[in-house]
Coordinates of C-alpha atoms in Angstrom, one line a residue:
Chain A
X1 CA 0.0 0.0 0.0
X2 CA 3.0 2.3 0.2
X3 CA 3.1 5.0 -2.5
X4 CA 6.0 7.1 -3.6
X5 CA 8.7 7.9 -1.1
X6 CA 8.8 11.6 -0.3
X7 CA 11.4 11.6 2.5
X8 CA 14.2 9.2 2.9
X9 CA 16.7 9.0 5.7
X10 CA 19.9 7.0 5.2
X11 CA 22.1 6.3 8.2
X12 CA 21.1 9.6 9.9
X13 CA 23.1 10.4 13.0
X14 CA 22.5 13.4 15.3
X15 CA 24.4 14.6 18.3
X16 CA 23.4 17.4 20.8
X17 CA 26.8 18.2 22.1
X18 CA 28.0 14.8 23.5
X19 CA 24.5 13.3 23.5
X20 CA 24.1 10.9 20.6
X21 CA 20.4 11.4 20.0
X22 CA 19.9 9.6 16.7
X23 CA 21.9 6.5 15.8
X24 CA 21.9 5.4 12.2
X25 CA 18.3 6.0 11.4
X26 CA 17.2 4.8 7.9
X27 CA 13.6 4.9 6.8
X28 CA 11.4 5.9 3.8
X29 CA 8.3 8.0 4.4
X30 CA 5.6 7.4 1.8
X31 CA 3.8 10.2 0.1
X32 CA 0.1 10.9 1.0
X33 CA 0.2 8.7 4.0
X34 CA 0.2 9.2 7.7
X35 CA 3.4 8.0 9.3
X36 CA 3.4 7.8 13.1
X37 CA 6.6 8.0 15.2
X38 CA 6.2 6.2 18.5
X39 CA 8.5 5.4 21.4
X40 CA 9.1 6.3 25.0
X41 CA 10.2 9.9 26.0
X42 CA 13.7 10.8 25.0
X43 CA 13.9 8.1 22.3
X44 CA 14.6 10.5 19.5
X45 CA 11.3 10.5 17.7
X46 CA 10.8 14.3 18.2
X47 CA 14.4 14.9 17.3
X48 CA 13.9 13.0 14.1
X49 CA 10.8 14.9 13.3
X50 CA 12.6 18.2 13.8
X51 CA 15.4 17.2 11.4
X52 CA 12.9 17.0 8.6
X53 CA 12.3 20.8 8.6
X54 CA 15.7 21.7 10.1
X55 CA 14.2 23.1 13.3
X56 CA 17.1 21.4 15.1
X57 CA 19.3 24.0 13.5
X58 CA 18.2 26.3 16.2
X59 CA 19.6 24.1 19.0
X60 CA 23.2 25.2 19.8
X61 CA 25.8 22.4 19.5
X62 CA 23.8 20.2 17.2
X63 CA 25.7 18.0 14.7
X64 CA 24.2 15.9 12.0
X65 CA 25.7 13.2 9.8
X66 CA 24.2 10.8 7.2
X67 CA 21.7 11.6 4.5
X68 CA 18.2 13.0 4.6
X69 CA 16.5 13.3 1.2
X70 CA 13.3 15.2 0.4
X71 CA 12.1 14.4 -3.1
X72 CA 15.6 13.2 -3.8
X73 CA 17.3 16.3 -2.6
X74 CA 19.5 16.5 0.5
X75 CA 17.7 18.5 3.2
X76 CA 21.1 19.3 4.7
X77 CA 22.8 20.1 1.4
X78 CA 24.9 23.2 1.1
X79 CA 22.6 25.2 -1.2
X80 CA 19.3 24.3 0.4
X81 CA 17.1 27.4 1.1
X82 CA 15.9 26.6 4.7
X83 CA 13.0 29.1 4.5
X84 CA 11.7 27.4 1.3
X85 CA 12.2 23.9 2.9
X86 CA 10.1 25.0 5.9
X87 CA 7.4 26.4 3.6
X88 CA 7.2 22.9 2.0
X89 CA 7.5 21.0 5.2
X90 CA 5.1 22.7 7.7
X91 CA 4.9 22.0 11.4
X92 CA 2.3 21.9 14.1
X93 CA 3.7 21.9 17.6
X94 CA 2.8 20.1 20.8
X95 CA 1.4 23.2 22.5
X96 CA -0.9 25.3 20.4
X97 CA 1.1 28.5 19.7
X98 CA -1.0 31.0 17.8
X99 CA 0.5 34.5 17.5
X100 CA -1.0 37.1 19.8
X101 CA -2.7 38.6 16.8
X102 CA -6.1 38.3 15.1
X103 CA -7.2 35.0 13.7
X104 CA -7.0 36.5 10.2
X105 CA -3.4 37.8 10.7
X106 CA -2.4 34.4 12.1
X107 CA -3.4 32.6 9.0
X108 CA -2.1 35.4 6.7
X109 CA 1.3 35.6 8.4
X110 CA 2.8 32.8 6.4
X111 CA 1.6 33.9 2.9
X112 CA 2.5 37.5 3.7
X113 CA 6.0 36.3 4.7
X114 CA 6.3 34.6 1.3
X115 CA 5.2 37.7 -0.6
X116 CA 1.4 37.6 -1.0
X117 CA 0.2 41.2 -0.7
X118 CA -3.2 41.2 -2.4
X119 CA -6.1 41.5 0.1
X120 CA -8.4 39.4 -2.1
X121 CA -5.9 36.7 -2.4
X122 CA -5.2 36.7 1.3
X123 CA -8.9 36.6 2.1
X124 CA -9.1 33.6 -0.2
X125 CA -6.2 31.8 1.4
X126 CA -7.5 32.5 4.9
X127 CA -10.9 31.1 4.2
X128 CA -9.6 28.0 2.3
X129 CA -7.0 27.2 5.1
X130 CA -9.6 27.6 7.9
X131 CA -12.0 25.4 5.9
X132 CA -9.3 22.8 5.3
X133 CA -8.6 22.7 9.1
X134 CA -12.3 22.3 9.8
X135 CA -12.5 25.4 11.9
X136 CA -14.0 27.9 9.4
X137 CA -17.6 27.7 10.8
X138 CA -16.4 28.3 14.3
X139 CA -14.4 31.4 13.6
X140 CA -15.8 33.0 10.4
X141 CA -17.6 35.7 12.3
X142 CA -14.6 36.6 14.5
X143 CA -11.7 36.7 12.1
X144 CA -10.6 40.0 13.5
X145 CA -10.7 38.9 17.1
X146 CA -7.6 37.7 18.9
X147 CA -6.6 34.1 18.3
X148 CA -5.8 33.8 22.0
X149 CA -9.6 33.9 22.8
X150 CA -10.1 30.5 21.2
X151 CA -10.2 27.2 23.2
X152 CA -7.2 25.0 23.2
X153 CA -8.6 22.6 20.6
X154 CA -9.6 25.5 18.4
X155 CA -6.2 27.1 18.8
X156 CA -4.5 23.9 17.7
X157 CA -6.7 23.6 14.6
X158 CA -6.0 27.3 13.9
X159 CA -2.3 26.4 14.0
X160 CA -2.9 23.6 11.5
X161 CA -4.7 26.1 9.3
X162 CA -1.8 28.5 9.7
X163 CA 0.6 25.7 8.6
X164 CA -1.6 24.8 5.6
X165 CA -1.8 28.5 4.5
X166 CA 1.6 28.4 2.9
X167 CA 0.7 25.3 0.9
X168 CA 3.1 22.7 2.2
X169 CA 3.6 19.2 0.9
X170 CA 4.3 17.7 4.2
X171 CA 2.8 18.4 7.6
X172 CA 4.8 17.5 10.7
X173 CA 2.8 17.1 13.9
X174 CA 4.8 17.0 17.1
X175 CA 2.4 15.4 19.7
X176 CA -0.1 17.9 18.5
X177 CA -3.0 16.4 20.5
X178 CA -1.3 15.6 23.8
X179 CA -2.5 18.8 25.5
X180 CA -6.1 18.4 24.3
X181 CA -9.3 16.8 25.6
X182 CA -10.6 13.6 23.8
X183 CA -13.2 15.5 21.7
X184 CA -10.7 18.0 20.4
X185 CA -8.2 15.1 19.9
X186 CA -10.8 13.2 17.9
X187 CA -11.4 16.3 15.7
X188 CA -7.8 16.6 14.9
X189 CA -7.4 12.9 14.1
X190 CA -10.3 13.2 11.7
X191 CA -8.7 16.2 10.2
X192 CA -5.4 14.3 9.8
X193 CA -7.2 11.5 7.9
X194 CA -8.8 14.1 5.7
X195 CA -5.5 15.9 5.1
X196 CA -3.6 12.8 3.9
X197 CA -5.4 12.9 0.6
X198 CA -3.4 16.0 -0.3
X199 CA -0.5 16.1 2.2
X200 CA 2.0 13.7 3.7
X201 CA 1.6 13.7 7.4
X202 CA 4.3 12.7 9.9
X203 CA 3.2 12.7 13.5
X204 CA 4.9 12.0 16.7
X205 CA 2.6 10.6 19.3
X206 CA 2.7 9.2 22.8
X207 CA -0.6 7.6 22.3
X208 CA -0.4 4.2 20.7
X209 CA -4.2 4.0 20.1
X210 CA -3.8 7.2 18.2
X211 CA -1.1 5.7 16.0
X212 CA -3.3 2.6 15.4
X213 CA -6.4 4.8 14.6
X214 CA -4.9 7.2 12.1
X215 CA -1.5 6.1 10.8
X216 CA -0.7 4.0 7.8
X217 CA 3.0 3.4 8.7
X218 CA 4.6 3.3 12.2
X219 CA 8.2 3.8 13.2
X220 CA 9.2 2.7 16.7
X221 CA 12.2 4.5 18.2
X222 CA 14.2 3.5 21.3
X223 CA 17.2 5.2 22.7
X224 CA 18.0 7.0 19.5
X225 CA 17.6 3.9 17.3
X226 CA 14.9 3.0 14.8
X227 CA 13.9 -0.4 16.1
X228 CA 11.2 -1.2 13.7
X229 CA 9.4 0.5 10.8
X230 CA 6.5 -0.9 8.9
X231 CA 2.8 -1.0 8.1
X232 CA 0.9 0.1 11.2
X233 CA -1.5 -2.8 11.3
X234 CA 1.3 -5.3 10.8
X235 CA 3.6 -3.7 13.4
X236 CA 1.0 -3.7 16.1
X237 CA -0.3 -7.2 15.4
X238 CA 2.9 -9.0 14.5
X239 CA 5.9 -6.9 15.8
X240 CA 9.1 -8.4 14.5
X241 CA 11.3 -7.1 17.2
X242 CA 11.0 -8.2 20.9
X243 CA 11.5 -4.6 22.0
X244 CA 8.6 -3.4 19.9
X245 CA 6.4 -6.1 21.3
X246 CA 7.4 -5.2 24.8
X247 CA 6.6 -1.5 24.2
X248 CA 3.3 -1.9 22.4
X249 CA 2.1 -4.4 25.0
X250 CA 2.9 -1.9 27.7
X251 CA 5.7 -3.8 29.3
X252 CA 7.8 -0.5 29.4
X253 CA 7.7 3.1 28.5
Chain B
X1 CA -4.8 3.1 88.0
X2 CA -4.7 6.1 90.4
X3 CA -1.1 6.5 89.8
X4 CA -1.7 6.5 86.1
X5 CA -4.2 9.4 86.5
X6 CA -1.8 11.3 88.7
X7 CA 1.1 11.0 86.3
X8 CA -1.2 12.1 83.5
X9 CA -2.2 15.1 85.5
X10 CA 1.5 15.9 86.2
X11 CA 2.2 15.5 82.5
X12 CA -0.5 17.9 81.6
X13 CA 0.8 20.4 84.1
X14 CA 4.3 20.2 82.7
X15 CA 2.9 20.6 79.2
X16 CA 1.0 23.7 80.3
X17 CA 4.1 25.1 81.8
X18 CA 6.0 24.5 78.6
X19 CA 3.3 26.1 76.7
X20 CA 3.4 29.3 78.8
X21 CA 7.1 29.5 78.4
X22 CA 6.7 29.1 74.6
X23 CA 4.1 31.8 74.6
X24 CA 6.4 34.1 76.5
X25 CA 9.1 33.5 74.0
X26 CA 6.8 34.0 71.1
X27 CA 5.7 37.1 72.9
X28 CA 9.2 38.6 72.8
X29 CA 9.5 37.6 69.2
X30 CA 6.1 39.0 68.4
X31 CA 7.2 42.3 69.9
X32 CA 10.2 42.4 67.7
X33 CA 8.1 41.5 64.7
X34 CA 5.7 44.3 65.5
X35 CA 8.5 46.9 66.0
X36 CA 10.1 45.9 62.7
X37 CA 6.8 46.1 60.9
X38 CA 6.2 49.5 62.3
X39 CA 9.7 50.6 61.2
X40 CA 9.1 49.4 57.7
X41 CA 5.8 51.2 57.6
X42 CA 7.5 54.4 58.8
X43 CA 10.2 54.1 56.1
X44 CA 7.5 53.7 53.5
X45 CA 5.6 56.7 54.8
X46 CA 8.7 58.8 54.6
X47 CA 8.9 58.3 50.9
X48 CA 5.2 59.0 50.4
X49 CA 5.6 62.0 52.8
X50 CA 8.4 63.5 50.7
X51 CA 6.3 63.2 47.5
X52 CA 3.4 64.9 49.2
X53 CA 5.6 67.7 50.7
X54 CA 7.2 68.4 47.4
X55 CA 3.9 68.4 45.5
X56 CA 2.3 70.8 48.1
X57 CA 5.4 73.0 48.2
X58 CA 5.6 73.2 44.4
X59 CA 1.9 74.1 44.1
X60 CA 2.0 76.6 46.9
X61 CA 5.2 78.3 45.7
X62 CA 4.4 78.0 42.0
X63 CA 1.0 79.5 42.0
X64 CA 1.7 83.2 43.1
X65 CA 3.8 84.0 40.1
X66 CA 1.3 82.5 37.7
X67 CA -1.4 84.5 39.4
X68 CA 0.6 87.7 39.1
X69 CA 1.7 87.2 35.5
X70 CA -1.6 85.6 34.4
X71 CA -1.8 81.9 33.3
X72 CA -2.2 82.7 29.6
X73 CA 0.6 85.2 29.6
X74 CA 2.9 82.8 31.5
X75 CA 2.3 79.7 29.4
X76 CA 1.7 81.4 26.1
X77 CA 4.1 84.4 26.2
X78 CA 7.0 84.1 23.9
X79 CA 9.3 86.5 25.7
X80 CA 11.3 85.5 28.7
X81 CA 13.1 88.5 30.2
X82 CA 12.5 88.3 33.9
X83 CA 15.5 90.3 35.1
X84 CA 14.8 93.4 33.0
X85 CA 15.8 96.2 35.5
X86 CA 14.4 99.0 33.3
X87 CA 11.1 98.1 34.7
X88 CA 9.4 96.0 32.0
X89 CA 10.2 92.3 32.7
X90 CA 8.3 89.6 30.8
X91 CA 7.6 86.1 32.0
X92 CA 6.5 84.1 28.9
X93 CA 7.8 80.5 29.2
X94 CA 6.4 79.2 25.8
X95 CA 9.9 79.1 24.3
X96 CA 11.1 76.9 27.1
X97 CA 8.1 74.6 27.0
X98 CA 8.5 74.1 23.3
X99 CA 12.3 73.7 23.7
X100 CA 11.7 70.9 26.2
X101 CA 9.1 69.2 24.0
X102 CA 11.2 69.5 20.8
X103 CA 14.4 68.5 22.6
X104 CA 12.7 65.4 24.1
X105 CA 11.0 64.6 20.8
X106 CA 14.3 64.9 19.0
X107 CA 16.1 62.6 21.5
X108 CA 13.3 60.1 21.1
X109 CA 13.4 60.2 17.3
X110 CA 17.1 59.5 17.4
X111 CA 17.4 57.4 20.5
X112 CA 14.4 55.0 20.2
X113 CA 15.3 53.4 16.8
X114 CA 18.9 52.9 17.9
X115 CA 17.9 51.6 21.3
X116 CA 15.2 49.3 19.9
X117 CA 17.6 47.8 17.3
X118 CA 20.2 47.4 20.0
X119 CA 17.6 45.6 22.2
X120 CA 16.7 43.3 19.4
X121 CA 20.4 42.6 18.8
X122 CA 21.1 41.9 22.5
X123 CA 17.9 39.8 23.1
X124 CA 17.8 37.8 19.9
X125 CA 20.8 38.1 17.6
X126 CA 24.0 38.6 19.5
X127 CA 26.1 35.6 20.6
X128 CA 25.6 35.2 24.4
X129 CA 29.1 36.4 25.4
X130 CA 29.1 39.5 23.2
X131 CA 25.7 40.4 24.5
X132 CA 27.0 40.1 28.1
X133 CA 29.8 42.5 27.3
X134 CA 27.6 45.0 25.6
X135 CA 25.1 44.8 28.4
X136 CA 27.9 45.7 30.8
X137 CA 28.8 48.7 28.7
X138 CA 25.2 49.8 28.4
X139 CA 25.0 49.7 32.2
X140 CA 28.1 51.7 32.5
X141 CA 26.6 54.3 30.1
X142 CA 23.6 54.5 32.5
X143 CA 26.0 55.2 35.4
X144 CA 28.0 58.0 33.9
X145 CA 27.1 61.3 35.7
X146 CA 25.1 63.7 33.5
X147 CA 27.7 66.4 34.0
X148 CA 30.2 64.2 32.2
X149 CA 27.8 63.9 29.3
X150 CA 27.7 67.7 29.2
X151 CA 31.4 68.0 29.4
X152 CA 32.0 65.6 26.5
X153 CA 29.3 67.3 24.5
X154 CA 30.9 70.6 25.1
X155 CA 34.3 69.5 24.1
X156 CA 33.4 67.2 21.2
X157 CA 29.9 68.0 19.9
X158 CA 29.9 71.8 20.1
X159 CA 33.0 72.4 17.9
X160 CA 31.8 69.8 15.5
X161 CA 28.4 71.5 15.1
X162 CA 30.1 74.9 14.9
X163 CA 32.4 73.8 12.1
X164 CA 29.8 71.7 10.3
X165 CA 27.2 74.5 10.0
X166 CA 29.6 77.5 10.1
X167 CA 28.1 78.9 13.2
X168 CA 29.8 81.4 15.6
X169 CA 29.2 78.8 18.4
X170 CA 27.9 75.2 18.5
X171 CA 25.6 75.7 21.5
X172 CA 22.2 74.7 20.1
X173 CA 19.1 72.6 20.4
X174 CA 20.8 70.1 18.0
X175 CA 23.6 69.5 20.5
X176 CA 21.2 69.1 23.3
X177 CA 19.2 66.6 21.3
X178 CA 22.3 64.5 20.6
X179 CA 23.3 64.5 24.3
X180 CA 19.8 63.5 25.4
X181 CA 19.5 60.8 22.8
X182 CA 22.6 59.1 24.1
X183 CA 21.5 59.6 27.7
X184 CA 18.2 57.9 27.2
X185 CA 19.7 54.9 25.3
X186 CA 20.4 52.7 28.4
X187 CA 16.8 52.8 29.7
X188 CA 15.3 52.2 26.3
X189 CA 17.7 49.3 25.6
X190 CA 17.3 47.6 28.9
X191 CA 13.5 47.9 29.2
X192 CA 12.9 46.9 25.6
X193 CA 15.3 44.0 26.0
X194 CA 13.5 42.7 29.0
X195 CA 10.2 42.9 27.1
X196 CA 11.7 41.0 24.1
X197 CA 13.2 38.4 26.3
X198 CA 9.8 37.7 27.8
X199 CA 8.3 36.8 24.4
X200 CA 7.5 33.1 24.5
X201 CA 9.9 31.1 22.3
X202 CA 6.9 29.2 20.9
X203 CA 5.8 32.3 18.9
X204 CA 9.2 32.5 17.3
X205 CA 9.4 28.8 16.6
X206 CA 6.0 28.9 14.9
X207 CA 7.1 31.8 12.7
X208 CA 10.4 30.1 11.8
X209 CA 8.6 26.8 11.0
X210 CA 6.4 28.8 8.5
X211 CA 9.5 29.7 6.6
X212 CA 10.1 33.2 8.0
X213 CA 13.7 34.2 8.4
X214 CA 15.0 35.0 11.9
X215 CA 14.9 38.8 11.2
X216 CA 11.4 38.6 9.9
X217 CA 10.4 36.7 13.0
X218 CA 12.0 39.2 15.4
X219 CA 10.4 42.2 13.7
X220 CA 7.0 40.8 12.8
X221 CA 6.3 38.5 15.7
X222 CA 8.6 39.2 18.7
X223 CA 8.5 43.0 18.5
X224 CA 4.7 43.2 18.2
X225 CA 4.3 40.7 21.0
X226 CA 6.6 43.0 23.2
X227 CA 5.0 46.2 22.1
X228 CA 3.7 47.3 25.5
X229 CA 7.1 46.9 27.1
X230 CA 8.7 48.7 24.2
X231 CA 6.2 51.5 24.6
X232 CA 7.0 51.7 28.3
X233 CA 10.7 52.1 27.4
X234 CA 9.9 55.0 25.1
X235 CA 7.9 56.7 27.9
X236 CA 10.7 56.1 30.3
X237 CA 13.0 57.7 27.8
X238 CA 10.7 60.7 27.5
X239 CA 10.7 61.1 31.3
X240 CA 14.5 60.9 31.4
X241 CA 14.9 63.5 28.6
X242 CA 12.4 66.0 29.9
X243 CA 13.8 66.0 33.4
X244 CA 17.5 66.2 32.5
X245 CA 19.2 69.6 33.3
X246 CA 22.9 69.5 33.9
X247 CA 24.1 67.9 30.6
X248 CA 22.0 70.2 28.4
X249 CA 22.8 73.3 30.5
X250 CA 26.3 72.8 29.2
X251 CA 25.5 72.5 25.5
X252 CA 22.2 74.3 24.8
X253 CA 23.5 77.9 25.0
X254 CA 20.8 79.0 27.4
X255 CA 19.1 81.8 25.6
X256 CA 15.3 81.7 25.7
X257 CA 14.8 81.8 22.0
X258 CA 11.8 80.2 20.3
X259 CA 13.4 76.8 19.5
X260 CA 15.1 76.1 16.2
X261 CA 17.6 73.4 15.6
X262 CA 20.7 75.5 15.3
X263 CA 20.0 78.3 17.7
X264 CA 20.8 78.7 21.4
X265 CA 17.9 77.5 23.5
X266 CA 16.8 77.3 27.1
X267 CA 14.9 74.3 28.5
X268 CA 12.5 74.3 31.4
X269 CA 15.0 72.5 33.6
X270 CA 18.0 74.6 32.6
X271 CA 16.0 77.8 33.3
X272 CA 15.6 76.7 36.9
X273 CA 19.1 75.4 37.3
X274 CA 20.8 78.3 35.6
X275 CA 18.8 81.2 37.0
X276 CA 17.9 80.3 40.6
X277 CA 21.4 81.4 41.7
X278 CA 20.7 85.1 41.1
X279 CA 16.9 85.4 40.8
X280 CA 14.9 87.3 43.3
X281 CA 11.3 88.5 43.7
X282 CA 8.8 87.6 41.0
X283 CA 11.6 86.1 38.9
X284 CA 12.4 83.7 41.7
X285 CA 8.7 82.9 42.1
X286 CA 8.4 82.3 38.3
X287 CA 11.1 79.7 38.5
X288 CA 9.1 77.8 41.0
X289 CA 6.1 78.0 38.6
X290 CA 8.3 76.5 35.9
X291 CA 9.1 73.8 38.4
X292 CA 5.4 73.2 38.8
X293 CA 4.9 73.0 35.0
X294 CA 7.7 70.5 34.7
X295 CA 6.2 68.5 37.6
X296 CA 2.9 68.3 35.8
X297 CA 4.7 67.0 32.7
X298 CA 6.4 64.3 34.7
X299 CA 3.2 63.3 36.4
X300 CA 1.6 62.8 33.1
X301 CA 4.5 60.8 31.7
X302 CA 4.5 58.6 34.8
X303 CA 0.8 57.9 34.5
X304 CA 1.4 56.8 30.9
X305 CA 4.4 54.7 31.9
X306 CA 2.3 52.9 34.6
X307 CA -0.4 52.2 32.1
X308 CA 2.0 50.6 29.6
X309 CA 3.8 48.6 32.2
X310 CA 0.5 47.3 33.5
X311 CA -0.6 46.4 30.0
X312 CA 2.7 44.7 29.3
X313 CA 2.3 42.6 32.4
X314 CA -1.2 41.6 31.5
X315 CA -0.1 40.9 28.0
X316 CA 2.3 38.2 29.3
X317 CA -0.1 36.7 31.8

């Protein structure tokens, strides 16, 4: 069932100072699928996610070796335009982080940054992004109100809309439902399933039921290593590695 | 059985005794506590008392001259010639009010952009060690006595302005504006930097993850999020500039002309500092009135400052 590979890691190594956080990770992330990254805290899954849009560049003392290809091009190549890369690979964070601005300006921020000035065009992008993130009906009458007045779940969907507004190909979700109640979580999971028709989604999750519910592929990380990667259904029903089995049956983590 | 009851009673007695002793001890400590609290209260009241006394004193001693000259004539008159012995003194302080306002505005126009960019640099861009060094230097700048600013301005700035514009002397509003701009830098830098530091990192990460560059992020996300604190730094700078006397006394020329950039001017503050030594009679009283006007300006500025600081706190909560 796996489609074209959009992101491919080959022997990826990462150090934070002396801390060897990723050890020879190799995997292929298929296009238009949801790939879940699971594993106990500190296993490297979030670190791996953040290498994909080079957000790890912001951490002082970080060092990366190995290859990470996006559509065949090295993400860490010398002439990669990081701002363009981040436009193509969007990100939604663990904690909803709308800017302290109006809902409209939150969504319009990305397009404006990338040079869209026309009001009509921005109006169009704002509406489309909010519709795509399934929050348009809840906010259409208050676009000029502060985004900080929304509930936690709404804020997170707003952040998804904000990420979609720059028309990315890939959406990274870093435990994006972990701070939300079950109903909001359900809405975002539904949304993710909807989004995979047009985007590739890579999500870090602590919640194994969530990985089972929404993802097509699952990668299990432990202590910086990729232990097992495969079809979600297969990985959870017939784990090939003893450590995967121990983790998914709740024996540790 | 009996014995047990007895010993229990004895035990209770001992306990009571111990309790009394404890109470006594806590009584002594309580007294100390009370005295210290009273002392703190008195110290606090002293500060409040001084503000009250100064306010009352300024109002009481500032009003007679205004009454004699007439409020409109005093605030709106363009001629300040208080020591005219030929019998026709005039007491218009409009030139000085305008000079103080223009001088402060000029200092803000020059000082705020520099101070703000410096704060962005220190808070977001500069390597940590370099930022620490610069911060030390900025603190030092804040600690330099204003008379030294005046001295340097006199020796460096005045000849430069004189030569650049071909004037007979460099003493001018322009010189005062430059000196004030440098003097308000430290407060603008440190208050703006504190505000920028308080911007949650999550906002900046969100912006970077959308493909904004770091500079775009600082100017379009961090600075707007810190705007109340930055506004507070500007108001603080205004307060500093409008209240400064010594440094500008040495570079402004001290002639009560209607202000223009290259002419000698007299500020509200420098009028008081410069003339009190020889003034008497109505002239002396008029200087107190100038003090009152200045005081009202500062009260207004402080009210604005408190408003911005409060908003800045609420914005972060």
